Tab-separated table of N, CA and C in Angstrom:
chain	number	residue	atom	x	y	z
A	1	MET	N	0.795	-1.189	-0.004
A	1	MET	CA	-0.029	-0.043	0.011
A	1	MET	C	0.905	1.228	0.042
A	2	ALA	N	0.444	2.201	-0.597
A	2	ALA	CA	1.136	3.466	-0.685
A	2	ALA	C	0.987	4.249	0.660
A	3	ASP	N	2.029	5.053	0.975
A	3	ASP	CA	1.924	5.739	2.314
A	3	ASP	C	0.772	6.872	2.280
A	4	GLY	N	0.303	7.362	1.110
A	4	GLY	CA	-0.748	8.323	1.149
A	4	GLY	C	-2.148	7.732	1.172
A	5	ALA	N	-2.320	6.441	1.220
A	5	ALA	CA	-3.492	5.822	1.314
A	5	ALA	C	-4.175	6.118	2.594
A	6	PRO	N	-5.490	6.475	2.670
A	6	PRO	CA	-6.145	6.638	3.892
A	6	PRO	C	-6.231	5.439	4.684
A	7	ARG	N	-6.011	5.482	6.017
A	7	ARG	CA	-6.098	4.271	6.878
A	7	ARG	C	-6.984	4.657	8.129
A	8	ILE	N	-7.616	3.662	8.565
A	8	ILE	CA	-8.531	3.750	9.710
A	8	ILE	C	-8.477	2.499	10.583
A	9	ARG	N	-8.751	2.631	11.840
A	9	ARG	CA	-8.847	1.507	12.778
A	9	ARG	C	-9.869	0.528	12.324
A	10	ILE	N	-9.534	-0.796	12.447
A	10	ILE	CA	-10.460	-1.855	11.945
A	10	ILE	C	-11.769	-1.846	12.676
A	11	ASP	N	-11.752	-1.601	14.061
A	11	ASP	CA	-12.976	-1.591	14.819
A	11	ASP	C	-13.835	-0.430	14.424
A	12	LYS	N	-13.223	0.703	14.154
A	12	LYS	CA	-14.052	1.932	13.716
A	12	LYS	C	-14.623	1.667	12.442
A	13	TRP	N	-13.824	1.074	11.469
A	13	TRP	CA	-14.408	0.878	10.100
A	13	TRP	C	-15.524	-0.127	10.114
A	14	LEU	N	-15.511	-1.245	10.904
A	14	LEU	CA	-16.588	-2.172	11.022
A	14	LEU	C	-17.891	-1.591	11.577
A	15	TRP	N	-17.605	-0.616	12.492
A	15	TRP	CA	-18.737	0.129	13.010
A	15	TRP	C	-19.338	1.147	12.114
A	16	TYR	N	-18.443	1.769	11.340
A	16	TYR	CA	-18.969	2.726	10.309
A	16	TYR	C	-19.678	2.014	9.178
A	17	ALA	N	-19.217	0.834	8.824
A	17	ALA	CA	-19.950	0.032	7.701
A	17	ALA	C	-21.116	-0.653	8.213
A	18	ARG	N	-21.453	-0.480	9.531
A	18	ARG	CA	-22.705	-0.992	10.174
A	18	ARG	C	-22.772	-2.538	10.195
A	19	PHE	N	-21.601	-3.095	10.409
A	19	PHE	CA	-21.597	-4.587	10.582
A	19	PHE	C	-21.849	-4.892	11.913
A	20	PHE	N	-21.601	-3.984	12.858
A	20	PHE	CA	-21.867	-4.169	14.349
A	20	PHE	C	-22.605	-2.939	14.884
A	21	LYS	N	-23.395	-3.231	15.801
A	21	LYS	CA	-24.214	-2.127	16.327
A	21	LYS	C	-23.370	-1.088	17.127
A	22	THR	N	-22.349	-1.531	17.925
A	22	THR	CA	-21.452	-0.631	18.610
A	22	THR	C	-20.081	-0.787	18.328
A	23	ARG	N	-19.232	0.087	18.497
A	23	ARG	CA	-17.775	0.079	18.203
A	23	ARG	C	-17.188	-1.013	19.213
A	24	SER	N	-17.681	-1.113	20.441
A	24	SER	CA	-17.090	-1.962	21.474
A	24	SER	C	-17.373	-3.353	21.053
A	25	LEU	N	-18.442	-3.738	20.489
A	25	LEU	CA	-18.741	-5.072	19.951
A	25	LEU	C	-17.715	-5.370	18.892
A	26	ALA	N	-17.456	-4.443	17.966
A	26	ALA	CA	-16.481	-4.788	16.882
A	26	ALA	C	-15.086	-4.866	17.470
A	27	ALA	N	-14.863	-4.135	18.517
A	27	ALA	CA	-13.474	-4.270	19.074
A	27	ALA	C	-13.342	-5.593	19.822
A	28	LYS	N	-14.302	-6.030	20.529
A	28	LYS	CA	-14.217	-7.359	21.193
A	28	LYS	C	-14.060	-8.432	20.096
A	29	LEU	N	-14.790	-8.478	18.994
A	29	LEU	CA	-14.533	-9.466	18.000
A	29	LEU	C	-13.145	-9.458	17.425
A	30	VAL	N	-12.604	-8.233	17.082
A	30	VAL	CA	-11.277	-8.205	16.572
A	30	VAL	C	-10.299	-8.613	17.720
A	31	GLY	N	-10.442	-8.140	18.944
A	31	GLY	CA	-9.523	-8.490	20.037
A	31	GLY	C	-9.347	-10.035	20.278
A	32	ALA	N	-10.644	-10.688	20.051
A	32	ALA	CA	-10.655	-12.144	20.282
A	32	ALA	C	-9.985	-12.886	19.127
A	33	GLY	N	-9.679	-12.244	18.061
A	33	GLY	CA	-9.008	-12.905	16.864
A	33	GLY	C	-9.908	-13.482	15.984
A	34	HIS	N	-11.156	-12.967	15.910
A	34	HIS	CA	-12.131	-13.535	14.978
A	34	HIS	C	-12.221	-12.821	13.608
A	35	VAL	N	-11.376	-11.859	13.355
A	35	VAL	CA	-11.448	-11.109	12.126
A	35	VAL	C	-9.977	-11.308	11.511
A	36	ARG	N	-10.124	-11.601	10.154
A	36	ARG	CA	-8.889	-11.731	9.370
A	36	ARG	C	-8.892	-10.552	8.341
A	37	VAL	N	-7.548	-9.988	8.296
A	37	VAL	CA	-7.336	-9.015	7.225
A	37	VAL	C	-6.321	-9.483	6.224
A	38	ASN	N	-6.866	-9.647	5.025
A	38	ASN	CA	-5.990	-10.224	3.952
A	38	ASN	C	-5.477	-11.677	4.315
A	39	GLY	N	-6.233	-12.325	5.083
A	39	GLY	CA	-5.883	-13.774	5.395
A	39	GLY	C	-5.131	-13.864	6.747
A	40	THR	N	-4.744	-12.857	7.366
A	40	THR	CA	-4.022	-12.973	8.636
A	40	THR	C	-4.931	-12.495	9.744
A	41	LYS	N	-4.768	-13.021	11.051
A	41	LYS	CA	-5.651	-12.735	12.084
A	41	LYS	C	-5.306	-11.285	12.449
A	42	ALA	N	-6.285	-10.559	12.665
A	42	ALA	CA	-6.181	-9.055	13.331
A	42	ALA	C	-6.259	-9.334	14.877
A	43	SER	N	-5.141	-9.010	15.624
A	43	SER	CA	-5.086	-9.358	17.026
A	43	SER	C	-5.509	-8.086	17.902
A	44	LYS	N	-5.532	-6.825	17.339
A	44	LYS	CA	-5.855	-5.741	18.057
A	44	LYS	C	-6.738	-4.812	17.347
A	45	PRO	N	-7.749	-4.124	18.041
A	45	PRO	CA	-8.769	-3.265	17.316
A	45	PRO	C	-8.104	-2.070	16.784
A	46	ALA	N	-6.880	-1.698	17.220
A	46	ALA	CA	-6.182	-0.490	16.671
A	46	ALA	C	-5.475	-0.827	15.327
A	47	GLN	N	-5.455	-1.998	14.778
A	47	GLN	CA	-4.899	-2.226	13.507
A	47	GLN	C	-5.493	-1.452	12.469
A	48	ASN	N	-4.675	-0.850	11.607
A	48	ASN	CA	-5.116	-0.077	10.585
A	48	ASN	C	-5.521	-0.792	9.317
A	49	VAL	N	-6.583	-0.418	8.608
A	49	VAL	CA	-6.914	-1.090	7.379
A	49	VAL	C	-7.139	0.229	6.316
A	50	SER	N	-7.026	-0.181	5.091
A	50	SER	CA	-7.192	0.773	4.027
A	50	SER	C	-8.011	0.149	2.851
A	51	PRO	N	-8.478	1.047	1.915
A	51	PRO	CA	-9.112	0.479	0.688
A	51	PRO	C	-8.333	-0.559	-0.039
A	52	GLY	N	-9.040	-1.695	-0.454
A	52	GLY	CA	-8.220	-2.745	-1.066
A	52	GLY	C	-8.046	-3.980	-0.040
A	53	ASP	N	-8.133	-3.740	1.189
A	53	ASP	CA	-7.976	-4.818	2.114
A	53	ASP	C	-9.212	-5.742	2.212
A	54	VAL	N	-9.069	-6.983	2.344
A	54	VAL	CA	-10.137	-7.938	2.487
A	54	VAL	C	-10.346	-8.424	3.824
A	55	LEU	N	-11.620	-8.243	4.348
A	55	LEU	CA	-11.835	-8.691	5.747
A	55	LEU	C	-12.647	-9.873	5.693
A	56	THR	N	-12.428	-10.855	6.619
A	56	THR	CA	-13.206	-12.029	6.857
A	56	THR	C	-13.621	-12.176	8.237
A	57	PHE	N	-14.969	-12.286	8.476
A	57	PHE	CA	-15.426	-12.334	9.925
A	57	PHE	C	-16.717	-12.972	9.980
A	58	ALA	N	-17.083	-13.402	11.119
A	58	ALA	CA	-18.416	-14.034	11.339
A	58	ALA	C	-19.364	-12.947	11.685
A	59	GLN	N	-20.650	-12.999	11.175
A	59	GLN	CA	-21.571	-12.055	11.589
A	59	GLN	C	-22.944	-12.977	11.755
A	60	GLY	N	-23.255	-13.286	12.917
A	60	GLY	CA	-24.283	-14.269	13.179
A	60	GLY	C	-23.915	-15.623	12.730
A	61	LYS	N	-24.624	-16.352	11.895
A	61	LYS	CA	-24.354	-17.612	11.295
A	61	LYS	C	-23.686	-17.693	9.999
A	62	VAL	N	-23.373	-16.350	9.561
A	62	VAL	CA	-22.808	-16.225	8.181
A	62	VAL	C	-21.346	-15.644	8.186
A	63	ILE	N	-20.485	-16.343	7.420
A	63	ILE	CA	-19.126	-15.884	7.335
A	63	ILE	C	-19.199	-14.719	6.274
A	64	ARG	N	-18.748	-13.603	6.571
A	64	ARG	CA	-18.755	-12.485	5.697
A	64	ARG	C	-17.317	-12.206	5.121
A	65	VAL	N	-17.219	-11.926	3.891
A	65	VAL	CA	-15.959	-11.608	3.210
A	65	VAL	C	-16.281	-10.320	2.427
A	66	VAL	N	-15.625	-9.325	2.902
A	66	VAL	CA	-15.810	-7.914	2.250
A	66	VAL	C	-14.467	-7.299	1.837
A	67	ARG	N	-14.462	-6.576	0.794
A	67	ARG	CA	-13.388	-5.795	0.307
A	67	ARG	C	-13.625	-4.281	0.620
A	68	ILE	N	-12.725	-3.690	1.426
A	68	ILE	CA	-12.981	-2.289	1.653
A	68	ILE	C	-12.731	-1.445	0.519
A	69	GLU	N	-13.728	-0.513	0.159
A	69	GLU	CA	-13.685	0.326	-0.928
A	69	GLU	C	-13.277	1.820	-0.541
A	70	ALA	N	-13.813	2.175	0.716
A	70	ALA	CA	-13.566	3.508	1.197
A	70	ALA	C	-13.352	3.460	2.696
A	71	THR	N	-12.713	4.439	3.285
A	71	THR	CA	-12.563	4.379	4.754
A	71	THR	C	-13.649	4.960	5.392
A	72	GLY	N	-14.328	5.986	4.945
A	72	GLY	CA	-15.503	6.615	5.528
A	72	GLY	C	-15.109	7.629	6.581
A	73	GLU	N	-16.101	8.599	6.769
A	73	GLU	CA	-15.698	9.626	7.848
A	73	GLU	C	-16.717	9.680	8.970
A	74	ARG	N	-17.795	8.892	8.826
A	74	ARG	CA	-18.727	8.919	9.936
A	74	ARG	C	-19.528	7.669	9.787
A	75	ARG	N	-20.408	7.311	10.848
A	75	ARG	CA	-21.265	6.333	10.736
A	75	ARG	C	-22.609	6.933	10.290
A	76	GLY	N	-22.781	6.782	9.025
A	76	GLY	CA	-23.952	7.407	8.391
A	76	GLY	C	-25.123	6.494	8.160
A	77	PRO	N	-26.005	6.790	7.378
A	77	PRO	CA	-27.185	5.935	6.882
A	77	PRO	C	-26.734	4.658	6.207
A	78	ALA	N	-27.621	3.781	6.138
A	78	ALA	CA	-27.234	2.383	5.546
A	78	ALA	C	-26.766	2.567	4.034
A	79	PRO	N	-27.347	3.345	3.194
A	79	PRO	CA	-26.796	3.456	1.848
A	79	PRO	C	-25.347	4.046	1.758
A	80	GLU	N	-25.135	4.887	2.711
A	80	GLU	CA	-23.702	5.490	2.822
A	80	GLU	C	-22.704	4.367	3.338
A	81	ALA	N	-23.192	3.601	4.203
A	81	ALA	CA	-22.370	2.492	4.836
A	81	ALA	C	-22.103	1.414	3.807
A	82	GLN	N	-23.109	1.143	3.022
A	82	GLN	CA	-22.976	-0.002	1.934
A	82	GLN	C	-21.951	0.535	0.810
A	83	ALA	N	-21.727	1.744	0.689
A	83	ALA	CA	-20.737	2.260	-0.288
A	83	ALA	C	-19.237	2.136	0.241
A	84	LEU	N	-19.107	1.751	1.361
A	84	LEU	CA	-17.875	1.534	2.047
A	84	LEU	C	-17.132	0.270	1.638
A	85	TYR	N	-17.963	-0.713	1.184
A	85	TYR	CA	-17.362	-2.013	0.967
A	85	TYR	C	-18.021	-2.757	-0.214
A	86	PHE	N	-17.281	-3.794	-0.686
A	86	PHE	CA	-17.890	-4.667	-1.694
A	86	PHE	C	-18.088	-5.957	-1.136
A	87	ASP	N	-19.264	-6.550	-1.059
A	87	ASP	CA	-19.550	-7.889	-0.403
A	87	ASP	C	-19.219	-8.949	-1.325
A	88	MET	N	-18.272	-9.750	-0.927
A	88	MET	CA	-17.738	-10.888	-1.686
A	88	MET	C	-18.183	-12.289	-1.096
A	89	THR	N	-19.129	-12.175	-0.105
A	89	THR	CA	-19.767	-13.323	0.462
A	89	THR	C	-20.531	-14.218	-0.503
A	90	GLU	N	-20.206	-15.519	-0.447
A	90	GLU	CA	-21.027	-16.426	-1.285
A	90	GLU	C	-22.531	-16.420	-0.922
A	91	LYS	N	-23.322	-16.417	-1.844
A	91	LYS	CA	-24.740	-16.353	-1.634
A	91	LYS	C	-25.157	-17.827	-1.077
A	92	GLN	N	-25.947	-17.884	0.009
A	92	GLN	CA	-26.414	-19.081	0.553
A	92	GLN	C	-27.847	-19.289	0.402
A	93	GLU	N	-28.338	-20.442	-0.007
A	93	GLU	CA	-29.748	-20.660	-0.256
A	93	GLU	C	-30.486	-20.405	1.143
A	94	ASN	N	-31.701	-19.904	0.850
A	94	ASN	CA	-32.646	-19.582	2.120
A	94	ASN	C	-33.264	-20.794	2.569
A	95	VAL	N	-33.045	-21.062	3.851
A	95	VAL	CA	-33.734	-22.242	4.486
A	95	VAL	C	-34.701	-21.709	5.474
A	96	PRO	N	-35.954	-22.162	5.373
A	96	PRO	CA	-36.991	-21.604	6.203
A	96	PRO	C	-36.558	-21.917	7.781
A	97	ALA	N	-36.888	-20.986	8.599
A	97	ALA	CA	-36.493	-21.155	9.964
A	97	ALA	C	-37.266	-22.327	10.642
A	98	ASN	N	-38.543	-22.451	10.374
A	98	ASN	CA	-39.297	-23.624	10.918
A	98	ASN	C	-39.954	-24.420	9.757
A	99	PRO	N	-39.180	-25.410	9.273
A	99	PRO	CA	-39.700	-26.124	8.169
A	99	PRO	C	-41.004	-26.986	8.581
A	100	LYS	N	-41.874	-27.164	7.673
A	100	LYS	CA	-43.068	-27.863	7.859
A	100	LYS	C	-42.811	-29.351	7.768
A	101	PHE	N	-43.045	-30.185	8.742
A	101	PHE	CA	-42.707	-31.602	8.693
A	101	PHE	C	-44.002	-32.241	8.187
A	102	GLU	N	-43.923	-32.917	7.106
A	102	GLU	CA	-45.166	-33.641	6.566
A	102	GLU	C	-45.432	-34.864	7.340
A	103	GLY	N	-46.680	-35.053	7.800
A	103	GLY	CA	-47.061	-36.168	8.527
A	103	GLY	C	-46.829	-36.142	10.001
A	104	LYS	N	-46.259	-35.044	10.452
A	104	LYS	CA	-46.010	-34.890	11.880
A	104	LYS	C	-46.739	-33.730	12.483
A	105	GLY	N	-47.095	-33.892	13.688
A	105	GLY	CA	-47.819	-32.563	14.326
A	105	GLY	C	-49.398	-32.669	13.992
A	106	ARG	N	-49.930	-31.727	14.371
A	106	ARG	CA	-51.400	-31.551	14.251
A	106	ARG	C	-51.662	-31.175	12.831
A	107	PRO	N	-52.689	-31.799	12.162
A	107	PRO	CA	-53.090	-31.615	10.770
A	107	PRO	C	-53.780	-30.146	10.657
A	108	ASP	N	-53.731	-29.582	9.547
A	108	ASP	CA	-54.456	-28.256	9.416
A	108	ASP	C	-55.936	-28.521	8.955
A	109	LYS	N	-56.695	-27.571	8.691
A	109	LYS	CA	-58.165	-27.764	8.475
A	109	LYS	C	-58.257	-28.571	7.240
A	110	LYS	N	-57.594	-28.333	6.201
A	110	LYS	CA	-57.803	-28.995	4.882
A	110	LYS	C	-57.414	-30.445	5.235
A	111	ALA	N	-56.331	-30.805	5.780
A	111	ALA	CA	-55.960	-32.224	6.108
A	111	ALA	C	-56.978	-32.830	7.008
A	112	ARG	N	-57.481	-32.185	7.941
A	112	ARG	CA	-58.590	-32.836	8.774
A	112	ARG	C	-59.803	-33.236	8.024
A	113	ARG	N	-60.236	-32.270	7.165
A	113	ARG	CA	-61.385	-32.651	6.245
A	113	ARG	C	-61.082	-33.813	5.339
A	114	ALA	N	-59.941	-34.025	4.873
A	114	ALA	CA	-59.547	-35.124	4.067
A	114	ALA	C	-59.574	-36.425	4.777
A	115	LEU	N	-59.023	-36.381	6.061
A	115	LEU	CA	-59.119	-37.392	7.140
A	115	LEU	C	-60.545	-37.861	7.315
A	116	ASP	N	-61.352	-36.926	7.592
A	116	ASP	CA	-62.774	-37.184	7.844
A	116	ASP	C	-63.453	-37.875	6.709
A	117	LEU	N	-63.116	-37.467	5.483
A	117	LEU	CA	-63.725	-37.977	4.263
A	117	LEU	C	-63.330	-39.538	4.131
A	118	THR	N	-61.999	-39.856	4.335
A	118	THR	CA	-61.552	-41.157	4.351
A	118	THR	C	-62.131	-41.983	5.425
A	119	ARG	N	-62.439	-41.413	6.519
A	119	ARG	CA	-62.991	-42.261	7.689
A	119	ARG	C	-64.417	-42.554	7.338
A	120	LYS	N	-65.143	-41.561	6.728
A	120	LYS	CA	-66.536	-41.834	6.361
A	120	LYS	C	-66.580	-42.951	5.304
A	121	GLN	N	-65.706	-42.908	4.318
A	121	GLN	CA	-65.745	-43.870	3.301
A	121	GLN	C	-65.273	-45.314	3.791
A	122	ASP	N	-64.574	-45.400	4.760
A	122	ASP	CA	-64.242	-46.712	5.417
A	122	ASP	C	-65.309	-47.301	6.084
A	123	THR	N	-66.242	-46.494	6.810
A	123	THR	CA	-67.365	-47.115	7.503
A	123	THR	C	-68.455	-47.516	6.605
A	124	LEU	N	-68.558	-46.954	5.496
A	124	LEU	CA	-69.731	-47.335	4.543
A	124	LEU	C	-69.505	-48.630	3.862
């Protein structure tokens, strides 16, 4: 990187880009060694990053991979925050939170009516 490239603390940038609700949460994640900068672990929140660096970190159950596009000057609205990075995270298929299990649990109204019809036919 050139010496003239703008640099910013990694915890501050993660907070600016709205990946974490507070700067202290971002600092805890970086301090615990859960963030990688260009493939190497970031051990302290004061580590500087600049445009072009690639960050890898966990956000919830998703592993995020982002390339820094700009350093930012404040924690602004979401569209401004999204302009700070390019998301390189692989898209994952959407899995419903509570899948419906066929044949298990209580039947719905339509299924109950179908059961009633089959029971009536069996008795005839």
